[in-house]
Every structure is written in structure tokens, then in C-alpha cells.
Short mmCIF file of C-alpha atoms in Angstrom, two decimals:
data_model
loop_
_atom_site.label_atom_id
_atom_site.label_comp_id
_atom_site.label_asym_id
_atom_site.label_seq_id
_atom_site.Cartn_x
_atom_site.Cartn_y
_atom_site.Cartn_z
CA MET A 10 -123.92 -55.03 36.92
CA ALA A 11 -121.31 -56.86 34.61
CA SER A 12 -118.85 -53.41 35.59
CA ASP A 13 -118.69 -53.88 38.61
CA GLY A 14 -116.07 -55.89 38.84
CA GLY A 15 -114.03 -54.02 35.86
CA ARG A 16 -114.58 -50.80 38.69
CA LYS A 17 -113.41 -53.03 42.11
CA GLN A 18 -109.42 -53.82 39.95
CA PHE A 19 -110.26 -50.21 38.41
CA TRP A 20 -110.00 -49.10 41.93
CA LYS A 21 -106.85 -51.44 42.54
CA ARG A 22 -103.70 -50.10 43.20
CA SER A 23 -100.96 -51.10 41.78
CA GLY A 24 -97.53 -51.71 42.04
CA ALA A 25 -95.73 -48.57 39.85
CA LYS A 26 -95.10 -45.32 41.45
CA VAL A 27 -97.98 -43.03 40.07
CA PRO A 28 -96.24 -39.39 39.46
CA GLY A 29 -98.01 -37.08 42.93
CA SER A 30 -98.22 -39.61 44.79
CA ILE A 31 -97.17 -39.15 48.83
CA GLN A 32 -93.69 -40.70 49.59
CA HIS A 33 -92.22 -40.22 53.01
CA VAL A 34 -89.46 -38.08 52.65
CA TYR A 35 -87.07 -38.56 56.25
CA GLY A 36 -83.63 -36.32 55.73
CA ALA A 37 -82.19 -32.90 56.72
CA GLN A 38 -84.35 -31.02 55.22
CA HIS A 39 -87.24 -32.84 56.40
CA PRO A 40 -88.76 -33.94 59.30
CA PRO A 41 -88.94 -36.93 60.55
CA PHE A 42 -92.54 -39.53 61.16
CA ASP A 43 -94.25 -37.99 63.83
CA PRO A 44 -96.48 -40.67 65.21
CA LEU A 45 -98.85 -38.31 66.78
CA LEU A 46 -100.17 -36.42 63.25
CA HIS A 47 -100.31 -40.52 61.13
CA GLY A 48 -102.16 -41.70 63.84
CA THR A 49 -104.11 -44.25 61.66
CA LEU A 50 -100.80 -45.46 59.25
CA VAL A 51 -99.31 -46.82 62.85
CA LYS A 52 -100.36 -49.31 65.06
CA PRO A 53 -101.64 -48.57 68.76
CA GLY A 54 -98.49 -49.07 70.73
CA SER A 55 -95.68 -49.79 68.54
CA LYS A 56 -92.96 -46.89 69.15
CA PRO A 57 -92.20 -45.78 66.39
CA PRO A 58 -90.07 -46.18 63.43
CA THR A 59 -86.52 -45.28 63.63
CA THR A 60 -85.70 -45.56 59.80
CA PRO A 61 -87.68 -45.99 57.20
CA VAL A 62 -90.40 -48.85 56.99
CA LYS A 63 -92.82 -49.42 53.72
CA LEU A 64 -96.50 -49.29 55.82
CA LYS A 65 -98.95 -50.84 54.46
CA LYS A 66 -100.92 -50.78 51.34
CA VAL A 67 -104.62 -50.85 51.54
CA SER A 68 -106.06 -52.49 48.98
CA THR A 69 -109.27 -50.59 47.43
CA PHE A 70 -110.26 -46.44 47.09
CA GLN A 71 -112.97 -47.96 49.72
CA GLU A 72 -110.64 -49.31 52.41
CA PHE A 73 -108.70 -46.05 51.86
CA GLU A 74 -111.11 -43.65 52.85
CA SER A 75 -112.41 -45.34 55.22
CA ASN A 76 -109.56 -45.23 57.66
CA THR A 77 -108.49 -41.12 56.23
CA SER A 78 -110.58 -38.54 57.40
CA ASP A 79 -111.57 -34.58 55.80
CA ALA A 80 -110.30 -31.16 57.88
CA TRP A 81 -114.23 -30.46 56.41
CA ASP A 82 -115.66 -33.88 57.56
CA LEU A 83 -115.32 -33.32 61.89
CA GLY A 84 -118.66 -32.70 62.39
CA ASP A 85 -119.94 -31.52 64.98
CA ASP A 86 -117.73 -32.88 67.88
CA ASP A 87 -115.55 -29.12 68.41
CA ASP A 88 -119.56 -27.58 69.14
CA GLU A 89 -119.76 -29.60 71.35
CA LEU A 90 -116.01 -29.45 72.93
CA LEU A 91 -117.00 -25.33 73.61
CA ALA A 92 -119.97 -26.23 75.48
CA ILE A 93 -118.34 -28.70 77.77
CA ALA A 94 -115.60 -25.96 77.99
CA ALA A 95 -118.35 -23.06 79.26
CA GLU A 96 -120.00 -25.09 81.05
CA ASN A 97 -116.69 -25.27 83.23
CA LEU A 98 -115.22 -22.44 84.12
CA ASN A 99 -115.74 -20.76 86.38
CA THR A 100 -115.85 -16.45 86.40
CA GLU A 101 -114.38 -15.98 89.73
CA VAL A 102 -111.42 -18.64 88.78
CA VAL A 103 -110.48 -16.75 85.90
CA MET A 104 -110.12 -13.48 87.37
CA GLU A 105 -108.10 -14.52 90.30
CA THR A 106 -105.83 -16.53 87.68
CA ALA A 107 -105.65 -13.83 86.01
CA HIS A 108 -104.92 -11.84 89.01
CA ARG A 109 -102.31 -14.54 90.02
CA VAL A 110 -100.01 -14.54 87.05
CA ILE A 111 -100.33 -10.20 86.38
CA GLU A 112 -97.95 -10.01 90.52
CA ASN A 113 -96.39 -13.02 89.77
CA HIS A 114 -95.27 -10.60 86.54
CA SER A 115 -94.51 -8.11 88.58
CA LYS A 116 -92.90 -10.08 90.88
CA LEU A 117 -90.50 -11.09 88.28
CA GLN A 118 -89.92 -7.66 86.75
CA GLU A 119 -88.70 -6.32 89.99
CA GLN A 120 -86.31 -8.76 90.54
CA HIS A 121 -84.69 -8.28 87.09
CA LYS A 122 -84.56 -4.90 88.04
CA PHE A 123 -82.97 -5.13 91.35
CA GLN A 124 -80.70 -7.40 89.87
CA GLU A 125 -79.34 -4.73 86.93
CA GLU A 126 -78.89 -2.95 90.32
CA HIS A 127 -76.68 -4.25 92.11
CA LEU A 128 -74.38 -5.97 88.58
CA GLN A 129 -74.28 -1.19 88.47
CA GLU A 130 -73.00 -1.26 91.10
CA GLU A 131 -70.53 -3.23 91.04
CA LYS A 132 -69.35 -2.21 88.09
CA GLN A 133 -68.87 1.04 89.59
CA VAL A 134 -66.71 -0.22 92.36
CA GLU A 135 -64.49 -2.42 90.24
CA SER A 136 -64.48 0.73 87.62
CA VAL A 137 -63.43 3.63 91.13
CA GLU A 138 -59.79 0.20 91.64
CA LEU A 139 -59.42 0.88 87.53
CA THR A 140 -59.54 4.79 88.31
CA SER A 141 -57.21 4.51 91.71
CA ILE A 142 -55.05 2.15 89.57
CA ALA A 143 -54.86 3.80 86.81
CA CYS A 144 -53.70 7.54 88.20
CA GLY A 145 -51.09 6.61 89.91
CA ASP A 146 -49.27 8.44 87.94
CA ASN A 147 -47.99 12.33 88.00
CA ARG A 148 -51.18 13.13 85.38
CA LEU A 149 -54.09 15.61 86.57
CA VAL A 150 -57.63 13.73 86.63
CA LYS A 151 -61.53 14.06 86.98
CA SER A 152 -63.16 13.34 90.43
CA ILE A 153 -64.03 9.75 91.33
CA SER A 154 -67.92 10.66 90.83
CA GLU A 155 -67.29 11.80 87.43
CA GLY A 156 -65.26 8.50 86.99
CA HIS A 157 -68.20 6.59 87.51
CA THR A 158 -69.61 8.08 84.35
CA SER A 159 -67.27 7.74 82.09
CA SER A 160 -66.76 3.38 82.99
CA SER A 161 -69.68 2.65 83.08
CA SER A 162 -70.93 4.03 79.84
CA ASP A 163 -67.84 3.40 78.25
CA ASN A 164 -68.19 -0.37 79.01
CA ALA A 165 -71.83 -0.18 77.53
CA SER A 166 -70.97 1.37 74.39
CA GLU A 167 -68.54 -1.87 73.61
CA ASN A 168 -70.30 -4.51 73.69
CA THR A 169 -72.56 -2.14 71.14
CA SER A 170 -70.25 -0.76 69.05
CA MET A 171 -66.95 -3.14 68.71
CA GLN A 172 -65.68 -1.89 65.88
CA ARG A 173 -65.01 1.68 67.00
CA SER A 174 -61.22 2.39 66.51
CA GLN A 175 -58.87 3.64 69.83
CA SER A 176 -58.30 6.67 68.01
CA LEU A 177 -61.02 7.89 69.19
CA PRO A 178 -61.90 6.17 72.90
CA GLN A 179 -65.67 6.29 74.03
CA THR A 180 -67.27 8.97 75.72
CA SER A 181 -70.21 9.28 79.36
CA ALA A 182 -71.98 11.85 77.90
CA PRO A 183 -74.08 12.62 74.59
CA PRO A 184 -71.18 15.12 71.96
CA LEU A 185 -70.68 18.38 72.39
CA VAL A 186 -71.34 21.38 69.33
CA SER A 187 -67.10 21.18 70.55
CA GLY A 188 -66.62 17.51 69.66
CA MET A 189 -63.72 16.91 72.36
CA ALA A 190 -65.62 14.41 75.20
CA ASP A 191 -64.06 12.09 72.32
CA CYS A 192 -60.53 12.45 72.66
CA ASN A 193 -60.29 14.10 76.00
CA THR A 194 -61.86 11.26 78.58
CA SER A 195 -61.91 10.96 82.55
CA VAL A 196 -60.84 7.04 82.34
CA THR A 197 -59.01 5.62 80.63
CA PRO A 198 -62.11 3.27 79.06
CA ALA A 199 -61.15 -0.60 78.55
CA LEU A 200 -59.71 -1.85 75.52
CA THR A 201 -61.96 -3.92 73.29
CA GLU A 202 -59.22 -6.72 71.79
CA ARG A 203 -59.20 -5.85 68.73
CA GLU A 204 -58.06 -2.03 69.70
CA ALA A 205 -55.26 -3.98 72.68
CA SER A 206 -54.27 -6.15 69.18
CA ARG A 207 -53.55 -2.63 67.46
CA LEU A 208 -52.00 -0.59 70.49
CA ASP A 209 -49.12 -3.14 71.06
CA LYS A 210 -48.84 -3.50 67.04
CA PHE A 211 -48.41 0.83 67.14
CA LYS A 212 -46.42 0.49 70.13
CA LEU A 213 -44.29 -2.16 68.99
CA LEU A 214 -43.30 -0.18 65.93
CA LEU A 215 -41.99 2.87 67.40
CA ALA A 216 -40.25 1.39 69.90
CA GLY A 217 -37.70 -0.29 66.94
CA PRO A 218 -34.32 2.08 66.69
CA ASN A 219 -35.84 3.27 63.30
CA THR A 220 -39.46 3.39 63.41
CA ASP A 221 -40.55 2.57 59.72
CA LEU A 222 -42.24 5.67 58.74
CA GLU A 223 -43.96 3.91 55.73
CA GLU A 224 -45.52 0.89 58.22
CA LEU A 225 -46.51 3.69 60.89
CA ARG A 226 -48.85 5.12 57.27
CA LYS A 227 -50.16 2.12 57.31
CA LEU A 228 -51.26 1.24 60.49
CA SER A 229 -51.84 4.96 61.53
CA TRP A 230 -54.98 5.30 58.07
CA SER A 231 -57.69 3.49 59.91
CA GLY A 232 -56.74 5.87 62.72
CA ILE A 233 -54.14 6.43 65.24
CA PRO A 234 -54.81 4.77 69.31
CA LYS A 235 -54.78 8.08 71.37
CA ARG A 236 -52.26 7.16 73.98
CA VAL A 237 -49.66 7.46 70.64
CA ARG A 238 -51.15 9.30 68.67
CA PRO A 239 -49.00 12.31 69.80
CA ILE A 240 -45.78 10.96 68.82
CA ALA A 241 -47.35 9.33 65.37
CA TRP A 242 -47.99 12.93 64.42
CA LYS A 243 -45.53 13.96 65.33
CA LEU A 244 -43.66 11.41 63.72
CA LEU A 245 -45.86 11.83 60.28
CA SER A 246 -45.68 15.34 60.43
CA GLY A 247 -42.13 15.51 59.79
CA TYR A 248 -41.03 17.56 62.82
CA LEU A 249 -39.06 14.53 64.48
CA PRO A 250 -36.44 11.58 62.44
CA ALA A 251 -37.52 7.47 62.56
CA ASN A 252 -34.56 7.61 64.21
CA VAL A 253 -34.99 7.11 67.86
CA ASP A 254 -31.61 8.90 69.68
CA ARG A 255 -31.88 11.41 67.91
CA ARG A 256 -35.70 12.34 68.28
CA GLU A 257 -34.91 14.44 71.56
CA SER A 258 -31.91 16.07 70.59
CA THR A 259 -34.86 17.51 68.18
CA LEU A 260 -36.81 18.21 69.82
CA GLN A 261 -34.39 20.45 72.32
CA ARG A 262 -33.01 22.14 69.28
CA LYS A 263 -36.59 23.43 66.89
CA ARG A 264 -38.16 24.30 70.04
CA LYS A 265 -35.41 26.89 71.34
CA GLU A 266 -35.49 28.18 68.00
CA TYR A 267 -38.80 28.37 67.47
CA PHE A 268 -38.54 30.95 71.18
CA ALA A 269 -36.05 32.71 69.63
CA PHE A 270 -38.42 34.22 66.56
CA VAL A 271 -40.96 34.64 69.25
CA GLU A 272 -37.86 36.26 71.04
CA GLN A 273 -36.82 38.07 67.95
CA TYR A 274 -40.31 38.90 66.20
CA TYR A 275 -42.92 39.05 68.25
CA ASP A 276 -42.72 42.28 69.79
CA SER A 277 -43.24 44.19 66.71
CA ARG A 278 -47.01 42.56 66.33
CA ASN A 279 -47.91 46.63 67.30
CA ASP A 280 -45.11 48.27 64.47
CA GLU A 281 -47.04 49.40 61.87
CA ASN A 282 -46.48 47.20 59.38
CA HIS A 283 -47.34 44.15 61.18
CA GLN A 284 -50.72 45.10 63.86
CA ASP A 285 -52.91 45.10 61.19
CA THR A 286 -52.41 40.86 60.64
CA TYR A 287 -52.24 41.21 64.65
CA ARG A 288 -55.30 42.65 65.67
CA GLN A 289 -57.25 40.08 62.76
CA ILE A 290 -55.44 36.71 64.53
CA HIS A 291 -56.58 38.36 68.01
CA ILE A 292 -60.07 39.23 66.79
CA ASP A 293 -60.50 35.27 64.72
CA ILE A 294 -58.97 33.22 67.77
CA PRO A 295 -62.06 34.04 70.46
CA ARG A 296 -65.10 32.73 67.24
CA MET A 297 -62.11 29.42 67.17
CA SER A 298 -63.79 25.63 68.21
CA PRO A 299 -63.95 24.89 70.79
CA GLU A 300 -65.51 28.31 72.18
CA VAL A 301 -65.00 27.12 76.23
CA LEU A 302 -60.87 26.75 75.22
CA SER A 303 -59.94 29.79 72.73
CA LEU A 304 -61.27 31.86 75.73
CA GLN A 305 -58.67 30.70 78.46
CA PRO A 306 -56.40 34.26 78.49
CA LYS A 307 -53.14 31.22 78.81
CA VAL A 308 -54.94 29.71 75.38
CA THR A 309 -55.22 33.10 73.55
CA GLU A 310 -51.85 33.87 74.00
CA ILE A 311 -49.93 31.02 72.72
CA PHE A 312 -52.70 30.46 69.37
CA GLU A 313 -51.79 34.45 69.03
CA ARG A 314 -47.54 33.53 69.01
CA ILE A 315 -48.17 30.74 67.36
CA LEU A 316 -50.09 32.70 63.73
CA PHE A 317 -47.82 35.47 64.10
CA ILE A 318 -44.59 33.93 63.94
CA TRP A 319 -46.08 32.46 61.35
CA ALA A 320 -47.29 35.54 58.84
CA ILE A 321 -43.59 37.10 59.66
CA ARG A 322 -42.39 34.85 58.78
CA HIS A 323 -44.56 33.11 55.36
CA PRO A 324 -44.84 37.27 53.93
CA ALA A 325 -46.14 35.17 50.86
CA SER A 326 -49.03 34.18 52.09
CA GLY A 327 -49.17 36.36 55.89
CA TYR A 328 -52.14 35.23 58.14
CA VAL A 329 -55.41 34.70 56.44
CA GLN A 330 -58.85 33.48 57.91
CA GLY A 331 -59.06 29.76 58.24
CA ILE A 332 -55.46 28.88 59.22
CA ASN A 333 -56.52 30.25 62.91
CA ASP A 334 -58.31 26.91 62.90
CA LEU A 335 -55.04 24.41 61.42
CA VAL A 336 -53.49 24.79 65.01
CA THR A 337 -56.42 23.61 67.78
CA PRO A 338 -56.24 20.13 66.37
CA PHE A 339 -52.50 20.17 66.40
CA PHE A 340 -52.99 21.92 69.34
CA VAL A 341 -55.25 18.88 71.83
CA VAL A 342 -54.37 16.11 70.48
CA PHE A 343 -50.07 17.14 72.18
CA ILE A 344 -51.33 18.46 75.23
CA CYS A 345 -53.46 14.61 75.77
CA GLU A 346 -50.34 14.35 76.13
CA TYR A 347 -50.05 15.15 79.72
CA ILE A 348 -53.23 15.06 80.94
CA GLU A 349 -56.15 13.16 81.27
CA GLU A 350 -59.25 15.75 82.11
CA GLU A 351 -61.04 17.04 78.71
CA VAL A 352 -59.77 19.87 77.37
CA GLU A 353 -62.27 22.32 77.39
CA ASN A 354 -63.41 21.96 80.86
CA PHE A 355 -59.54 22.35 81.73
CA ASP A 356 -57.51 24.98 82.78
CA VAL A 357 -54.56 25.12 80.75
CA SER A 358 -53.02 27.43 82.83
CA SER A 359 -52.52 25.32 85.72
CA LEU A 360 -49.29 22.98 83.61
CA PRO A 361 -45.85 24.38 83.67
CA GLU A 362 -45.07 26.48 82.25
CA GLU A 363 -42.13 24.89 80.80
CA VAL A 364 -45.03 22.03 79.52
CA LEU A 365 -47.15 24.73 77.80
CA GLN A 366 -43.59 26.09 76.40
CA ASN A 367 -43.53 22.41 74.32
CA ILE A 368 -47.18 22.11 73.94
CA GLU A 369 -46.63 25.46 72.28
CA ALA A 370 -43.20 25.02 69.74
CA ASP A 371 -44.85 21.40 68.74
CA SER A 372 -47.89 22.35 67.69
CA TYR A 373 -45.83 25.42 65.67
CA TRP A 374 -43.44 23.12 63.80
CA CYS A 375 -46.22 20.40 62.70
CA MET A 376 -48.68 23.33 61.73
CA SER A 377 -45.80 24.52 59.08
CA LYS A 378 -45.55 21.31 58.27
CA LEU A 379 -48.82 20.97 57.34
CA LEU A 380 -49.48 24.67 55.35
CA ASP A 381 -46.38 24.20 53.51
CA GLY A 382 -48.02 21.86 51.60
CA ILE A 383 -51.30 23.95 51.29
CA GLN A 384 -49.41 27.20 50.94
CA ASP A 385 -51.22 28.49 47.76
CA ASN A 386 -54.67 27.87 49.78
CA TYR A 387 -53.94 31.31 51.10
CA THR A 388 -52.02 33.73 48.81
CA PHE A 389 -52.83 36.10 47.21
CA ALA A 390 -56.49 35.65 46.49
CA GLN A 391 -56.18 31.92 46.70
CA PRO A 392 -55.71 30.57 43.56
CA GLY A 393 -55.61 27.03 45.48
CA ILE A 394 -58.98 26.97 46.46
CA GLN A 395 -60.12 28.64 43.26
CA LYS A 396 -58.78 25.36 41.08
CA LYS A 397 -60.17 22.47 44.43
CA VAL A 398 -63.52 23.88 44.20
CA LYS A 399 -63.78 23.58 40.35
CA MET A 400 -62.18 20.26 40.48
CA LEU A 401 -64.92 18.93 43.19
CA GLU A 402 -67.52 20.35 41.21
CA GLU A 403 -66.10 18.94 38.27
CA LEU A 404 -66.16 15.68 40.02
CA VAL A 405 -69.28 15.60 41.46
CA SER A 406 -70.68 15.73 38.04
CA ARG A 407 -69.60 12.46 37.54
CA ILE A 408 -69.79 10.79 40.23
CA ASP A 409 -73.20 11.58 41.08
CA GLU A 410 -75.37 14.05 38.52
CA GLN A 411 -78.77 14.35 39.87
CA VAL A 412 -76.98 15.83 43.14
CA HIS A 413 -75.19 18.52 40.22
CA ARG A 414 -78.19 18.50 38.81
CA HIS A 415 -79.90 19.77 41.30
CA LEU A 416 -77.47 22.45 42.79
CA ASP A 417 -77.61 23.98 39.50
CA GLN A 418 -81.17 24.50 38.59
CA HIS A 419 -81.77 25.83 41.73
CA GLU A 420 -78.76 28.43 41.02
CA VAL A 421 -75.80 27.35 44.05
CA LYS A 422 -72.86 27.53 42.97
CA TYR A 423 -69.93 25.31 44.55
CA LEU A 424 -68.16 28.03 45.72
CA GLN A 425 -71.06 29.84 48.20
CA PHE A 426 -70.16 26.33 50.38
CA ALA A 427 -67.16 24.58 49.18
CA PHE A 428 -65.37 27.15 49.81
CA ARG A 429 -65.20 26.82 54.03
CA TRP A 430 -64.60 23.18 52.83
CA MET A 431 -61.28 23.70 51.49
CA ASN A 432 -59.77 26.87 53.61
CA ASN A 433 -61.08 24.98 56.81
CA LEU A 434 -60.93 21.71 55.81
CA LEU A 435 -64.09 20.25 56.26
CA MET A 436 -62.95 21.61 60.73
CA ARG A 437 -66.31 24.00 60.41
CA GLU A 438 -67.65 21.30 59.23
CA VAL A 439 -67.56 18.67 61.61
CA PRO A 440 -66.76 17.92 65.64
CA LEU A 441 -63.52 18.37 66.27
CA ARG A 442 -63.32 14.61 67.71
CA CYS A 443 -63.85 14.18 63.12
CA THR A 444 -61.41 16.90 62.96
CA ILE A 445 -58.81 14.40 64.85
CA ARG A 446 -60.04 11.30 63.75
CA LEU A 447 -59.33 12.95 59.87
CA TRP A 448 -56.00 13.87 60.11
CA ASP A 449 -54.58 10.84 61.08
CA THR A 450 -55.47 9.55 57.59
CA TYR A 451 -54.72 12.79 55.63
CA GLN A 452 -51.11 12.59 57.64
CA SER A 453 -51.05 8.60 56.15
CA GLU A 454 -51.96 9.77 52.91
CA PRO A 455 -49.54 10.77 50.33
CA GLU A 456 -50.46 14.84 49.79
CA GLY A 457 -53.03 14.07 52.39
CA PHE A 458 -54.55 17.77 53.48
CA SER A 459 -53.47 19.09 49.86
CA HIS A 460 -54.95 16.10 46.82
CA PHE A 461 -56.94 13.14 49.22
CA HIS A 462 -59.45 15.95 50.96
CA LEU A 463 -60.97 17.03 47.70
CA TYR A 464 -62.22 12.40 47.70
CA VAL A 465 -62.98 13.39 51.12
CA CYS A 466 -64.83 17.08 50.48
CA ALA A 467 -66.81 14.93 46.97
CA ALA A 468 -67.53 11.88 49.39
CA PHE A 469 -69.06 14.36 52.09
CA LEU A 470 -71.11 15.63 49.37
CA VAL A 471 -72.59 12.95 47.98
CA ARG A 472 -73.76 11.81 51.17
CA TRP A 473 -75.70 14.65 51.83
CA ARG A 474 -77.88 13.52 48.37
CA LYS A 475 -81.67 13.00 49.40
CA GLU A 476 -81.92 15.44 51.91
CA ILE A 477 -79.80 17.68 48.88
CA LEU A 478 -82.42 16.42 46.85
CA GLU A 479 -85.42 17.42 48.93
CA GLU A 480 -84.49 21.13 49.02
CA LYS A 481 -86.29 23.24 46.52
CA ASP A 482 -85.02 26.45 47.91
CA PHE A 483 -82.28 28.53 46.91
CA GLN A 484 -82.38 29.75 50.18
CA GLU A 485 -83.40 26.79 52.02
CA LEU A 486 -80.16 24.01 49.39
CA LEU A 487 -77.12 26.97 51.07
CA ILE A 488 -78.62 27.14 54.67
CA PHE A 489 -78.67 23.62 54.74
CA LEU A 490 -74.92 22.38 53.06
CA GLN A 491 -74.31 25.52 55.74
CA ASN A 492 -75.28 23.65 58.45
CA LEU A 493 -74.41 20.23 57.76
CA PRO A 494 -76.20 18.04 61.00
CA THR A 495 -72.92 16.64 62.18
CA VAL A 496 -72.94 16.95 65.52
CA HIS A 497 -73.89 13.58 66.64
CA TRP A 498 -70.74 12.61 63.84
CA GLY A 499 -68.29 9.54 65.21
CA ASN A 500 -65.18 7.40 64.41
CA GLU A 501 -68.19 4.77 62.65
CA GLU A 502 -69.48 7.69 60.58
CA ILE A 503 -65.26 9.08 59.91
CA SER A 504 -64.44 5.79 58.77
CA VAL A 505 -67.45 5.27 55.58
CA LEU A 506 -66.81 9.21 54.93
CA LEU A 507 -63.18 7.74 54.75
CA ALA A 508 -63.75 4.98 52.93
CA GLU A 509 -65.81 5.86 50.04
CA ALA A 510 -63.15 8.94 49.58
CA TYR A 511 -60.49 6.42 48.88
CA ARG A 512 -62.92 4.98 46.51
CA LEU A 513 -63.89 7.89 44.75
CA LYS A 514 -59.57 8.47 44.54
CA PHE A 515 -59.13 5.50 42.95
CA ALA A 516 -61.61 5.84 40.33
CA PHE A 517 -60.23 9.04 39.34
CA ALA A 518 -56.70 10.00 40.90
CA ASP A 519 -54.52 8.39 38.21
CA ALA A 520 -57.02 9.51 35.22
CA PRO A 521 -57.81 13.59 35.54
CA ASN A 522 -59.57 13.61 32.23
CA HIS A 523 -62.25 10.71 33.93
CA TYR A 524 -63.03 14.49 35.72
CA LYS A 525 -64.60 16.35 32.75
CA LYS A 526 -67.27 14.75 30.34
#
């Protein structure tokens, strides 16, 4: 057995490092040396090394094997431990311990619930104080009990959605179909830091002797805070001059001019030449959204005057169904300047007559400014709408050919659903609060209502591509496209829609040939 010496020499560890040998590594990505896990390599009673130390090497494989053990070489120790544990366990003790744990858990839950209720009560007390402070002016406000609900819900909403713009304050209840709650909360919610900063920027800009309209457009693109929206809309629409000193005289002159038109033309509504126009206006107003607001006799009277005077003053188009919807956003925004209640629950006739006249005249002139840019939508045969629907079809065929082919395959024509999108500026497709937010951006964009609206409609259609592709029937497709599920939409959804529309505009607006294949 001469080979014994050679075998001993063979297993002797060489000093050279062998590839794959185990070395302890110390650093940020590796755990420190743990004496509990490596007890066989550290002498008992010695402190764990704080710096890497060289361990004593075993000289032969036999010595190494005797100092190490594998997980599968534990023997029957585990069975013995289980047997000892089974002997020592007492069923009564186990059950008693389990009951005690459950009782302790229940007590902790009750304490936690009590603490939450206590915090909620403190928040309600704070909201009452805020309500009393906020209502120190002469504005009309809701009851304190309603203010509690609004304030506590607003605080919760702000914690979960910090990115909401001040242009659409949080609401105390889920949005209704009318979509008025966001624009008209009973108590002004506490602003986030970002919202307060944006409001300060608007106030600073509007406080100057001459408002920089270009800067105002930049600020308004991503939403206008409710408190400054009335004045911002009047400036952006061109109704008010940029110079502060001229504004009051302009308002007085334009309001006086409007009521001179009323005195001159309104009595002719029952004449043979105009009675058809007036009858159609009278029929359409109750169909407007929100119905609760439009069914108030005072509101009906105001809207009838605005629409009839506009029709008489614009004989090239006259009154066309759809124009009636365009008064509502202006009316709601301008009335929010004088009240704190939700408009849909507010009796408009309770406002002073002078205030109502101011709101009526301002709404008329701002609507007129809007319609001046899209009047070809409402002239004979509505050529503007026909052209925009055709452009929408070509644009969608470029940006999402699969959706376009799917609609074409099931013989769904764009005119069947997109005509209303152009005629009513999506007002029948989204809640009113979303329309108001949308118009913040439209009035900030060059040709927002006439041109940018096309890209918003394209982004809006593609937004529903998954649902559209799932529908395999003409009737179901058309019903879906005419009743899109946007009732719970808010500021976030509109912001995403506008961002996508801006991307499309950036890609296609300066290259109209890209519409076509």
C-alpha cells in the first residue's frame, strides 16, 4: 500500500487558490460573518470578528470532513425532539393560550376603532371651525351638518390623490350624472401645497396692472383654480381686456349693450318670422344637463333670452340644436362666483336680480366669443362638423388601425357617433365637471375649440379600444359609443386624455398629410 502516503499527500490542501473555492466576502451586498451560522469555524467564547480574519485551515480532507456535517446527516435527532415536544404539550394549556390570544386581538381592534372614531370627531370639530371662518362673508352657504361630510371627505381625498388640480376640488359624495359636485362644494376644501402654490401664481398674475395673457394661457392649460376661474375665463375668451383699469368699464358697457339687445329683439320671439326658432329653443332647454338646474323657471328664462338673442344676431346660422349646451358651462362657472352651494341644489331665483343680470350678460358674450371660432359647425348643412368627422376618421386610421378596421368591418360610420362629439363639444359624453376642466385647456390652446378638440376626440375614441374590440355586433358597438361609461370621470381622467391629445397634435398638426395613408 505504497499509495497511502501518496493519497495523504494528494488530499493535502495546497496553498494556491482553487477556482470555485468558498471564501467569505464582506461588503454592502453580503451579510456580515455570523458566528451563530458558522459556529464550527469560531472558537467558543470568542467575539465575532469585526474585520475579515484568516481562519485556521484544516490540513487534510479527513480532518475537514470530521469538522463539517451536511443537512442530510442529522440522524434521528429531529424525531426525538418531536417526541419530547408531544409529551410536554397539554391540550388544555394550548386551548387556553389560543383563547387568550383571540381575546387580546379583539381588545386591540376595539381600541383601534375607538381611536379612529375619536380622531374623526376631532376632524369634524375642526371642520366646523373652518366653516365658521370661511362663511364670514356675505355668500350663501350650506348647513353645518352638510359641511361636516364635505370637509371630512375632502381631507381623505387629498391624502389619496395629491395630484388633483385645484380647478376641480374634491367632493363629499360620488359624482352624479349631472357632474356638478366638483365645481360647487359647500365648504372650500383645504388646499394641498401644490394647489395653494398654483393659486398664488394665478393671483399674482391677475393682480398686475396688465395681465400677461400668454403667461395666463400657460398656467391655465393644466387647469384653473375654482376661485379665479370666472375672471380667467373672461380674460381667455377675449371678453375682458388685459388692462385692469379698463375691466370695470368694459363690463358695464357690455352688460348694458346686451340688455339693449334684449329690449330690442326679445319681444319679437312670437312673431311669425321668429316663432319657430323660439319654439325650438323652448323645447331644447329642458333636455339640457343638469336637468335639475335647467328645469328651474328662472334658469329657463335666462337661457331662452341668451339663445334667442344670439340666434337673431347671427342670421347666417341661426339657432341649431347643440348650441343650447354651450351656455351651461359659462353659466355654472359665473354663478359659482356668487354662491358656495352646489348649483344643482341651489334656487337661482334667490340671488339678487342685479347679480342674475350680470351672470346672464357675461354668459352671452363668452358664448358668442366661443361660437365665433366654430360658427361653420352650425351654418347650413353644418360643413364644419362634416369636415372634422372626416379628419377624425383619417386620424384614427393612422394612430390605431386595428380600431379603425374593426369599426369599418362592422359598418359603423364615424358620423353616427362622432357628430354629437363635434356638435356638443363632448358635453353629452362626459360629466359637466369634466367639461369645465376640458374648457380650461381649450381656452388656453390656440383654436382650442375648433382644432385641438379634434385630437381630444381621437384620444377619447382610442381610450376605449379594448371595449370596442370586444364588441362584435353593429348594434352593440353603436350603443356603447353613444353611452360611454364616463359618469365617474374626474380631473385625473381628463388630464390623461388632454396629455394624449397634445401628443397627437404634436405629431400630426404641423404635418396634415400624415392624416392620409
